[in-house]
Short mmCIF file of C-alpha atoms in Angstrom, two decimals:
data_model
loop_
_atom_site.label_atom_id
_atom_site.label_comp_id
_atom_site.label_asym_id
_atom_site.label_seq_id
_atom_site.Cartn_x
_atom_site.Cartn_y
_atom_site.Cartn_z
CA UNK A 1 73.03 84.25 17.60
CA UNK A 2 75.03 81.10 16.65
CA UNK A 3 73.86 77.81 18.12
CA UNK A 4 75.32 74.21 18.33
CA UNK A 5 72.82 71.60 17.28
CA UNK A 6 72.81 67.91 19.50
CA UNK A 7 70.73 64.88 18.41
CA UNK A 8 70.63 61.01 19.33
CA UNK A 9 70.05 58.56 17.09
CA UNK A 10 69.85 54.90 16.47
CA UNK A 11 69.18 52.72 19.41
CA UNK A 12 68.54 54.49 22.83
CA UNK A 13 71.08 54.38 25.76
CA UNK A 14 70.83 55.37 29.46
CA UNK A 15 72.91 58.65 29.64
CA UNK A 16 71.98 59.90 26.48
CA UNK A 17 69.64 62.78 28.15
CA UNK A 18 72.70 63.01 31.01
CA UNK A 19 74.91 63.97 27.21
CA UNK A 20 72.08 66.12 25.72
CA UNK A 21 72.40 67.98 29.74
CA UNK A 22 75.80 68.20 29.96
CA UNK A 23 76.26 69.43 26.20
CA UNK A 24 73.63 72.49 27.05
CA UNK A 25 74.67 73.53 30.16
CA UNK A 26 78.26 74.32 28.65
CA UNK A 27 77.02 75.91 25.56
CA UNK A 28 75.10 77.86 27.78
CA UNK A 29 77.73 79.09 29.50
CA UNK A 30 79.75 79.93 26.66
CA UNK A 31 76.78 81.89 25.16
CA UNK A 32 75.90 79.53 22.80
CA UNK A 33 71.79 78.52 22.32
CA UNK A 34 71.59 75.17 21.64
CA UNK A 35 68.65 73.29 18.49
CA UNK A 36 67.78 69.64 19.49
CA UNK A 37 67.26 67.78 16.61
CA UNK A 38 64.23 65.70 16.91
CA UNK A 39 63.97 61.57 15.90
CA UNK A 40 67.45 61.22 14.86
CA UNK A 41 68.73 61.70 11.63
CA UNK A 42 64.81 61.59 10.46
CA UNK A 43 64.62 65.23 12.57
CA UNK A 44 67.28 66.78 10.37
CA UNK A 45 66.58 65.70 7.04
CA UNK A 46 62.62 66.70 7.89
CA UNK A 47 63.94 69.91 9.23
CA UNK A 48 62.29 69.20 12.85
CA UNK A 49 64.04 70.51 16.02
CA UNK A 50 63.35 72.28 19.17
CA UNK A 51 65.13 74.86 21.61
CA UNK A 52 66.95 73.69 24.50
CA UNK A 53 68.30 76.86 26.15
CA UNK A 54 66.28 79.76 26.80
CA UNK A 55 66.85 83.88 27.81
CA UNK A 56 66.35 85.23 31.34
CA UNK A 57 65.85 88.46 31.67
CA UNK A 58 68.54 89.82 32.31
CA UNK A 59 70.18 87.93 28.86
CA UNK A 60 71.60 84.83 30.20
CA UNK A 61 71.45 81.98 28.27
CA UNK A 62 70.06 78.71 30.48
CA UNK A 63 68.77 75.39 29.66
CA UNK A 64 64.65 74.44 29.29
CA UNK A 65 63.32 73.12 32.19
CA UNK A 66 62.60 69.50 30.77
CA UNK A 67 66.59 69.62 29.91
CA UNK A 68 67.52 70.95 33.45
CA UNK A 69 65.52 67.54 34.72
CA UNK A 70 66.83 65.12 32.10
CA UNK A 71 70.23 64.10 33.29
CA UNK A 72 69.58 60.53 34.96
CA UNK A 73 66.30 59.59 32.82
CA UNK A 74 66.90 56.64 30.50
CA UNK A 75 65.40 57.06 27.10
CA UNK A 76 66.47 60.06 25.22
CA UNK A 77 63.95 63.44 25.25
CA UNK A 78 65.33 64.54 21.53
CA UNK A 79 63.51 61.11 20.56
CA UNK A 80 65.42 58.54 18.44
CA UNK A 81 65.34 56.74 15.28
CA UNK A 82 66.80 54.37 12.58
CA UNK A 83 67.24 56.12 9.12
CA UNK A 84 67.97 54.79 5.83
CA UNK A 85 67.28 57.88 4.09
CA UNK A 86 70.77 59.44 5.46
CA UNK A 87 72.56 57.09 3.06
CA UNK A 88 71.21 58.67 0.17
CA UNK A 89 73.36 61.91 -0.84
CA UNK A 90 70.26 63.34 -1.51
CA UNK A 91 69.05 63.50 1.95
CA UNK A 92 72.11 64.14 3.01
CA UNK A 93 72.25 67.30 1.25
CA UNK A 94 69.02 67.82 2.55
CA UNK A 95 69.68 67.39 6.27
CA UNK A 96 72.55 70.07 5.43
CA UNK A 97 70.64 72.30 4.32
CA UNK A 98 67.98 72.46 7.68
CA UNK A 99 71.53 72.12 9.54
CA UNK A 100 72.47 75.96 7.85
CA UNK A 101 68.81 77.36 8.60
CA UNK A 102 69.51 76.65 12.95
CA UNK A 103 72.72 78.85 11.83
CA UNK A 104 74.57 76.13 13.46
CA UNK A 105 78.27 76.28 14.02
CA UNK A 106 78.54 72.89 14.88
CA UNK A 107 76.77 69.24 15.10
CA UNK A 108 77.20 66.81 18.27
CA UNK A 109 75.92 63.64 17.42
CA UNK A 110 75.03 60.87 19.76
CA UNK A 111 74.62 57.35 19.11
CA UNK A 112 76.21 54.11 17.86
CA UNK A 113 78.09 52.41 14.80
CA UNK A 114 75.46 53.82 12.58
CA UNK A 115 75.01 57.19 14.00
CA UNK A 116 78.99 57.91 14.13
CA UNK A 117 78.98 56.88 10.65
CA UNK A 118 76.36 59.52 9.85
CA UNK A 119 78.29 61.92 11.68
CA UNK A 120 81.75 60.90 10.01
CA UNK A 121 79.69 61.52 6.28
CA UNK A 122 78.27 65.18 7.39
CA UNK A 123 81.50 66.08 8.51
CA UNK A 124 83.17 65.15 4.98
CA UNK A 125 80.82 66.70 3.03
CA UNK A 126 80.54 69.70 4.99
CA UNK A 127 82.01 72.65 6.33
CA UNK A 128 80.93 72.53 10.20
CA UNK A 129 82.81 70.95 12.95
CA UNK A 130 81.20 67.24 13.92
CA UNK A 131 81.56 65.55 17.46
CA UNK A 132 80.48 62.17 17.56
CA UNK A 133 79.58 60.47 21.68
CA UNK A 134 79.58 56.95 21.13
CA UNK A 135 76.44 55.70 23.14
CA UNK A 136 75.57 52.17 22.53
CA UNK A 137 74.89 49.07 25.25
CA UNK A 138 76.28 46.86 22.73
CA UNK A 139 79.96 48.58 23.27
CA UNK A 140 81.05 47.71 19.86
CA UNK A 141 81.73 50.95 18.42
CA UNK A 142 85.69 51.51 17.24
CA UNK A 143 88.36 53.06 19.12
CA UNK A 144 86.09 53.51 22.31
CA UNK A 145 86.37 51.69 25.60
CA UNK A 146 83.04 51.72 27.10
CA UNK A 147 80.25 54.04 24.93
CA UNK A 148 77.31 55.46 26.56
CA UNK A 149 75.13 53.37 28.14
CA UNK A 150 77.17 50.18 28.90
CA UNK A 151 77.45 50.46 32.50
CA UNK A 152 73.93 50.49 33.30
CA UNK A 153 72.73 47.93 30.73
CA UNK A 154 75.55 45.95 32.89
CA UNK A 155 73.96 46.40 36.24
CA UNK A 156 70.12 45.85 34.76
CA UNK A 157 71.28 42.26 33.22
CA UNK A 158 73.44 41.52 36.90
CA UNK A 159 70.59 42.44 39.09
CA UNK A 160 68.03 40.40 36.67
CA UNK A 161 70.37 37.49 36.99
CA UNK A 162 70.77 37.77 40.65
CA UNK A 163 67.04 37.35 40.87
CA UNK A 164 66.46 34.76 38.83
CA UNK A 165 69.59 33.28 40.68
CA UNK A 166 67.61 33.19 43.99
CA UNK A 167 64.39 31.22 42.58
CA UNK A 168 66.69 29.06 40.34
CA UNK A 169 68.06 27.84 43.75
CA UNK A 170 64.84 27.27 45.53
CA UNK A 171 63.81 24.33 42.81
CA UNK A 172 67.41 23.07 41.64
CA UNK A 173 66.80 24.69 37.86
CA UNK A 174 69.07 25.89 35.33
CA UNK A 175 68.64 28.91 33.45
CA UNK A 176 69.55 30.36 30.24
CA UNK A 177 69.49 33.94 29.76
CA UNK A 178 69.61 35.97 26.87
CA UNK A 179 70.87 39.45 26.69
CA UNK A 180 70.81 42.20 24.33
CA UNK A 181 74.21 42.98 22.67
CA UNK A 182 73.48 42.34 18.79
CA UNK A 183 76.27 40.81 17.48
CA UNK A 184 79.05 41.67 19.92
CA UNK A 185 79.03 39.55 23.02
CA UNK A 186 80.31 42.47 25.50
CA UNK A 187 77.54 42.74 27.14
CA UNK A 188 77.20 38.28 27.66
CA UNK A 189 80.93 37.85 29.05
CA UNK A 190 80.89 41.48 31.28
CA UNK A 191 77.85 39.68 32.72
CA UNK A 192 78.60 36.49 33.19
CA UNK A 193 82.38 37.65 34.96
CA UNK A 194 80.02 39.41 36.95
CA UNK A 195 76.99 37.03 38.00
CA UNK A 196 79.73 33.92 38.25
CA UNK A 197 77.71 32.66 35.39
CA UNK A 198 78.97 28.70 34.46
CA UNK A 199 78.84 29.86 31.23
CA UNK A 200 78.69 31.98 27.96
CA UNK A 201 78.01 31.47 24.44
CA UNK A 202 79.17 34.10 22.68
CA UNK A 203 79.11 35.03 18.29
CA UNK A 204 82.25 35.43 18.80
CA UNK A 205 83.08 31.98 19.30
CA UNK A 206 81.92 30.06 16.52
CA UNK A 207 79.63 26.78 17.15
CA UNK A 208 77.02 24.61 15.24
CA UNK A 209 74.05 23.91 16.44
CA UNK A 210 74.65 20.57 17.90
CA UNK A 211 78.02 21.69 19.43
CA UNK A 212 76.28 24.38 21.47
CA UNK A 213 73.33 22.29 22.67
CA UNK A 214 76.17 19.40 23.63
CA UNK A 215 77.85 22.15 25.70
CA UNK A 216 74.99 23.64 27.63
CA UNK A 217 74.11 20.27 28.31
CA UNK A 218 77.16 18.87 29.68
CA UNK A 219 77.38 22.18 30.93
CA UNK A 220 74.39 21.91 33.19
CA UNK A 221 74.62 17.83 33.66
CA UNK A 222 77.99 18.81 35.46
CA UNK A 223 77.33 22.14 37.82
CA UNK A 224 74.27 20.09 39.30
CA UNK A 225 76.22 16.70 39.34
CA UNK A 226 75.51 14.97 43.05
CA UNK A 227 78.89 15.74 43.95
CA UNK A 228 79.25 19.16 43.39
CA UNK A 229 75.99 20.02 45.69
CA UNK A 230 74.90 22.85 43.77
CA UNK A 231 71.36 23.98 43.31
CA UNK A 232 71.52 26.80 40.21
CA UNK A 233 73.11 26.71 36.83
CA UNK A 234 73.15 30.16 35.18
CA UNK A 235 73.77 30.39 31.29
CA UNK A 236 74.18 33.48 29.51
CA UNK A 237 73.60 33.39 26.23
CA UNK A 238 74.20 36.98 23.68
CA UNK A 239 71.69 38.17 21.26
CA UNK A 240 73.99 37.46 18.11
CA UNK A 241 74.04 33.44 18.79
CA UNK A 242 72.05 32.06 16.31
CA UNK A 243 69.66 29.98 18.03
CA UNK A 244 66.77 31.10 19.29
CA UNK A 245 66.58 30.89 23.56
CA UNK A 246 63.39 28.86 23.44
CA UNK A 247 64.87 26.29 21.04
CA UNK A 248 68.12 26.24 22.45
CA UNK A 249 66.35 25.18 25.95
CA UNK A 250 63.72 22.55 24.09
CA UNK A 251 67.31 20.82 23.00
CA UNK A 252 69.51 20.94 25.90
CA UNK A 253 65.98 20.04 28.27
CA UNK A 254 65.61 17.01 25.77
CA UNK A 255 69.59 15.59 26.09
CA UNK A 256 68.89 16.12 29.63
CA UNK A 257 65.69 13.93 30.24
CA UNK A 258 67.74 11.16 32.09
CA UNK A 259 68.31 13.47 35.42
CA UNK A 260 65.57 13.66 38.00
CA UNK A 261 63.44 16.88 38.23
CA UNK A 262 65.41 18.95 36.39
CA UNK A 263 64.10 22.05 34.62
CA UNK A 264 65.63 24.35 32.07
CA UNK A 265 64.37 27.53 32.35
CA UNK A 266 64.62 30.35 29.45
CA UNK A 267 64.79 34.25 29.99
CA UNK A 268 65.27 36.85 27.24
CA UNK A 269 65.78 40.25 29.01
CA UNK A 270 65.26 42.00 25.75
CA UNK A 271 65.09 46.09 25.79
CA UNK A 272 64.96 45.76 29.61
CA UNK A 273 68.18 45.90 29.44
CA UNK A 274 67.98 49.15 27.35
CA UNK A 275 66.05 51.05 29.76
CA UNK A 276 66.23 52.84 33.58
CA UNK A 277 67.38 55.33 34.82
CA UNK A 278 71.38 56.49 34.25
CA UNK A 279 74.38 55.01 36.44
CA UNK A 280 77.02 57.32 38.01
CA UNK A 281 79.15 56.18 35.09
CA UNK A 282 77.21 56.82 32.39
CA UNK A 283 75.93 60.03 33.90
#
């Protein structure tokens, strides 16, 4: 019986295993088993993959159990990976060659820049039908308006924010909060529309050093000027600036010496944001 083979690959996404669910339950239905290809790229070039559907019966085709469960879990089941084998042609040709033994008629590949890149090469140099879901929470992949993942990274970073907003206004502190995105700042200015952040450094917008520590600080020094009454500054700052969080803080804290019990607080969500369970969007 023909089968369609689904992995994930690169960085993990919520609604990744919601993909891997929705992809099996139609192939199901249309009488097709589906191979999950384990770790990524890794899986096929190593030749390593497991069943997702299974036979009643009476004949029908239905998804495993684990799959039937997977849809809002964050993570991905198929297990993920980073692979710099798969630009060799060698291991290429490899990975083809475990892709023919699942008697696969076709590949569904989830993941980011690098994954859809992957797919784009199998699907060049051979002769099975590719479909690439763009899942990343960095939302920087080509040609796609929100990928996979986005919209709950988005409401992990506002809810983290809206926390540290509440004890940022108990002691009159500013805070400066880093959030995953690598070097698109999607995730930073979604965020910060979001939180009614007083502002954003993005690697988008190109800065020294000492221009973005002179901005955070005037920044800050205005928001919690006497006459403005306010009580919380909130930064965001994306992964891709170049300045570490910790330093940035040390520098703005030390420009900002002359103001009365002020702190500067850092926060660097880090893969929190790439975790939890699935959104209704990206389910």
């Amino acid at each position: 019986m023909s089968s369609v083979a689904v992995l994930t690959s690169g960085g993990d996404a919520p609604g990744m295993n919601a993909a891997i669910q929705a992809i099996v339950r139609v192939a199901a239905s249309q009488g097709l088993d589906v191979a999950g290809v384990l770790d990524g790229y890794d899986g096929l070039i190593d030749g390593t993959s497991r069943p997702l559907t299974q036979r009643t019966e009476d004949g029908l085709i239905v998804p495993v159990p684990d799959v039937d469960s997977a849809g809002p879990l964050g993570g991905t089941i198929l297990g993920s990976s980073r692979c710099p084998r798969f630009h060799e042609p060698e291991y290429r040709a490899q990975a083809a060659e475990h892709l023919r033994s699942l008697d696969a008629i076709g590949l569904i590949v989830i993941g980011g820049n690098g994954s859809i890149a992957g797919a784009h090469a199998i699907a060049n140099e051979m002769e099975i039908p590719v479909v690439g879901i763009p899942a990343s929470i960095d939302n920087d992949i080509g040609l796609t308006r929100e990928a996979l993942g986005v919209d709950t990274a988005l409401n992990t970073i506002v809810e983290a924010c809206d926390r540290i907003s509440d004890t940022a206004r108990s002691h009159r502190r500013a805070f400066i909060v880093e959030v995953m995105g690598r070097d698109s700042g999607y995730l930073a200015m979604a965020a910060a529309a979001a939180t009614a952040a007083d502002a954003v450094l993005l690697p988008e917008v190109s800065k020294s050093f000492d221009e973005t520590v002179d901005a955070v600080a005037e920044c800050i020094r205005d928001s919690l000027s006497a006459s403005r009454k306010k009580r919380r500054t909130l930064v965001i700052k994306a992964e891709g600036v170049g300045i570490p969080t910790h330093m940035l803080v040390d520098e703005v804290e030390a420009q900002l010496e002359d103001i009365d019990n002020l702190e500067v607080r850092g926060t660097v969500l880090g893969h929190l944001v790439r975790g939890g369970n699935s959104s209704f969007r990206d389910r």
